[in-house]
Tab-separated table of C-alpha atoms and ligand atoms in Angstrom:
chain	number	residue	atom	x	y	z
A	1	MET	CA	117.816	226.062	161.087
A	2	THR	CA	119.819	222.632	160.529
A	3	ARG	CA	117.247	219.630	158.368
A	4	ILE	CA	117.305	216.346	157.420
A	5	GLY	CA	116.544	214.109	154.896
A	6	PHE	CA	116.075	210.547	154.180
A	7	GLY	CA	116.800	208.889	150.818
A	8	TYR	CA	116.389	205.266	149.884
A	9	ASP	CA	116.048	204.215	145.354
A	10	ILE	CA	116.427	200.545	144.373
A	11	HIS	CA	117.752	199.576	140.851
A	12	ALA	CA	117.879	195.743	139.739
A	13	PHE	CA	120.857	194.567	138.258
A	14	ALA	CA	120.834	194.046	133.564
A	15	PRO	CA	123.215	192.411	131.459
A	16	GLY	CA	125.143	194.518	129.011
A	17	ARG	CA	124.938	197.726	131.173
A	18	ALA	CA	127.677	199.454	133.167
A	19	LEU	CA	127.382	200.064	137.207
A	20	ILE	CA	128.503	203.119	138.458
A	21	LEU	CA	127.763	203.737	141.870
A	22	GLY	CA	128.714	207.149	142.821
A	23	GLY	CA	129.850	208.903	140.156
A	24	VAL	CA	132.344	206.504	139.756
A	25	GLU	CA	132.327	202.734	137.034
A	26	ILE	CA	133.192	199.950	138.403
A	27	PRO	CA	134.587	196.351	137.232
A	28	ALA	CA	131.636	194.517	137.277
A	29	GLU	CA	129.434	191.936	134.612
A	30	ARG	CA	126.640	194.009	135.028
A	31	GLY	CA	125.178	197.230	135.786
A	32	LEU	CA	121.887	198.432	136.399
A	33	LEU	CA	118.257	198.651	135.159
A	34	GLY	CA	117.199	202.324	135.233
A	35	HIS	CA	116.399	205.203	131.966
A	36	SER	CA	119.383	207.400	133.586
A	37	ASP	CA	122.405	205.819	134.235
A	38	ALA	CA	120.605	204.072	137.185
A	39	ASP	CA	123.021	205.726	139.955
A	40	VAL	CA	121.261	204.257	143.061
A	41	LEU	CA	123.972	205.771	145.520
A	42	LEU	CA	123.686	209.364	143.743
A	43	HIS	CA	119.405	209.383	142.931
A	44	ALA	CA	119.245	208.339	147.295
A	45	ILE	CA	121.664	211.467	147.816
A	46	CYS	CA	119.355	213.637	145.449
A	47	ASP	CA	116.318	212.752	147.467
A	48	ALA	CA	117.326	212.759	150.600
A	49	LEU	CA	119.499	216.356	150.100
A	50	LEU	CA	115.200	217.408	148.106
A	51	GLY	CA	114.109	215.353	151.440
A	52	ALA	CA	115.962	217.800	153.919
A	53	ALA	CA	114.107	221.057	152.018
A	54	ALA	CA	111.472	220.200	151.402
A	55	LEU	CA	111.592	220.082	147.989
A	56	GLY	CA	110.055	216.804	146.765
A	57	ASP	CA	111.884	213.886	144.577
A	58	ILE	CA	114.164	213.406	142.422
A	59	GLY	CA	111.264	211.842	140.145
A	60	SER	CA	109.339	215.364	140.381
A	61	HIS	CA	112.394	216.521	139.001
A	62	PHE	CA	114.138	214.448	136.464
A	63	PRO	CA	111.119	213.052	134.824
A	64	ASP	CA	112.321	208.795	133.883
A	65	ASP	CA	110.349	209.364	130.295
A	66	ASP	CA	112.414	212.608	129.623
A	67	GLU	CA	114.037	212.196	126.393
A	68	ARG	CA	117.442	215.138	127.772
A	69	PHE	CA	118.356	211.700	131.232
A	70	ARG	CA	118.259	208.583	128.798
A	71	ASP	CA	121.402	207.134	130.024
A	72	ALA	CA	122.250	210.330	131.623
A	73	PRO	CA	124.792	210.953	134.390
A	74	SER	CA	124.215	210.886	137.988
A	75	THR	CA	126.075	213.784	137.960
A	76	ILE	CA	124.231	215.973	136.975
A	77	PHE	CA	121.134	215.689	139.026
A	78	LEU	CA	123.481	215.651	141.614
A	79	LYS	CA	125.126	219.097	140.689
A	80	ASP	CA	120.904	220.187	139.589
A	81	VAL	CA	119.975	219.250	143.356
A	82	SER	CA	122.984	220.528	145.030
A	83	ARG	CA	121.635	224.295	143.029
A	84	LEU	CA	118.261	224.158	143.783
A	85	ILE	CA	118.583	223.767	147.713
A	86	GLN	CA	121.099	226.223	147.356
A	87	ALA	CA	119.187	228.417	145.766
A	88	ARG	CA	116.517	228.257	148.893
A	89	GLY	CA	119.330	229.220	151.019
A	90	TYR	CA	120.634	226.034	152.423
A	91	THR	CA	124.075	224.620	152.494
A	92	VAL	CA	125.259	220.614	152.785
A	93	VAL	CA	126.715	219.690	156.299
A	94	ASN	CA	127.108	216.364	155.374
A	95	LEU	CA	125.815	214.394	153.564
A	96	ASP	CA	126.020	209.445	154.891
A	97	ALA	CA	124.336	206.069	152.707
A	98	THR	CA	124.689	203.047	152.827
A	99	VAL	CA	124.863	200.851	149.618
A	100	VAL	CA	123.354	197.775	150.137
A	101	LEU	CA	124.698	194.379	148.132
A	102	GLU	CA	125.861	191.140	147.914
A	103	SER	CA	128.497	191.820	144.249
A	104	PRO	CA	130.994	193.068	143.453
A	105	ARG	CA	132.637	193.995	147.217
A	106	ILE	CA	132.554	198.460	146.450
A	107	ALA	CA	135.193	198.762	149.509
A	108	ALA	CA	137.896	199.678	147.610
A	109	HIS	CA	135.969	202.425	145.083
A	110	VAL	CA	133.954	204.116	148.343
A	111	PRO	CA	136.954	206.318	148.350
A	112	ARG	CA	136.687	208.026	144.918
A	113	MET	CA	132.979	208.120	145.240
A	114	ARG	CA	132.906	210.330	148.489
A	115	GLU	CA	135.132	212.552	146.326
A	116	THR	CA	133.511	212.366	143.043
A	117	ILE	CA	129.864	213.488	144.919
A	118	ALA	CA	131.739	215.604	147.914
A	119	GLY	CA	133.924	217.611	144.521
A	120	ALA	CA	129.301	217.483	142.499
A	121	LEU	CA	127.933	219.611	145.774
A	122	GLY	CA	131.738	221.261	146.133
A	123	LEU	CA	131.783	220.875	149.376
A	124	GLU	CA	134.490	218.574	151.510
A	125	THR	CA	135.319	215.385	151.252
A	126	ASP	CA	134.654	214.954	154.705
A	127	ARG	CA	131.532	216.291	154.926
A	128	VAL	CA	130.715	212.323	152.453
A	129	SER	CA	130.108	209.597	154.335
A	130	VAL	CA	129.453	206.219	151.573
A	131	LYS	CA	129.154	203.014	153.839
A	132	ALA	CA	128.890	199.181	152.143
A	133	THR	CA	127.222	196.457	153.047
A	134	THR	CA	125.924	193.176	152.070
A	135	HIS	CA	122.249	191.785	151.847
A	136	GLU	CA	123.401	188.692	153.601
A	137	GLY	CA	121.901	186.502	151.380
A	138	LEU	CA	118.783	187.796	151.749
A	139	GLY	CA	116.080	188.154	149.144
A	140	ALA	CA	116.795	189.964	145.758
A	141	LEU	CA	119.386	191.725	146.660
A	142	GLY	CA	120.637	188.997	148.937
A	143	ARG	CA	120.263	187.416	145.872
A	144	GLY	CA	122.249	189.315	143.785
A	145	GLU	CA	119.208	190.812	141.468
A	146	GLY	CA	120.015	194.162	142.434
A	147	CYS	CA	121.185	197.029	144.654
A	148	ALA	CA	119.612	199.526	146.840
A	149	ALA	CA	121.265	202.530	148.926
A	150	TYR	CA	119.947	204.439	151.410
A	151	ALA	CA	121.122	208.057	152.484
A	152	VAL	CA	120.526	211.204	154.683
A	153	ALA	CA	121.669	214.907	154.318
A	154	SER	CA	122.064	217.634	156.196
A	155	ILE	CA	121.406	221.204	156.245
A	156	GLN	CA	121.601	224.623	157.211
A	157	SER	CA	120.125	227.640	155.962
A	158	ALA	CA	123.388	229.776	154.826
Z	1	MG	MG1	116.561	205.948	141.100
């Protein structure tokens, strides 16, 4: 059986924070605000994977008031989610994600994001797609106030 899941997340930009997307630190004047490293892309992917297996959401597994996760690299969430879905007998077929942000431009970092995500999940890189778009100046994202990410995941019974 093949199943699909969907994930969405958004974080606000804040000064004095590193910008981490897809497990990769991206040179930028500011980063995203959050309890963990605020990797909005990995959070959306975790929710897509959990959703595909009907295993709740990232907040139910990794509460944002848990001190263990303060400034934690979100790759630990992704690896944990991978273990959870494997324990239910699923393997990941593929992932597709879109990051929405006005700046900085992240296209040059996408190959390393794909490799990092695939590595954390033990997948071939061609099973992981990451795309980027701007919000065309519209709304809060368009004003550069934050960064959002959408992801879909397909999993199958091992
Ligand atoms: Mg988040």
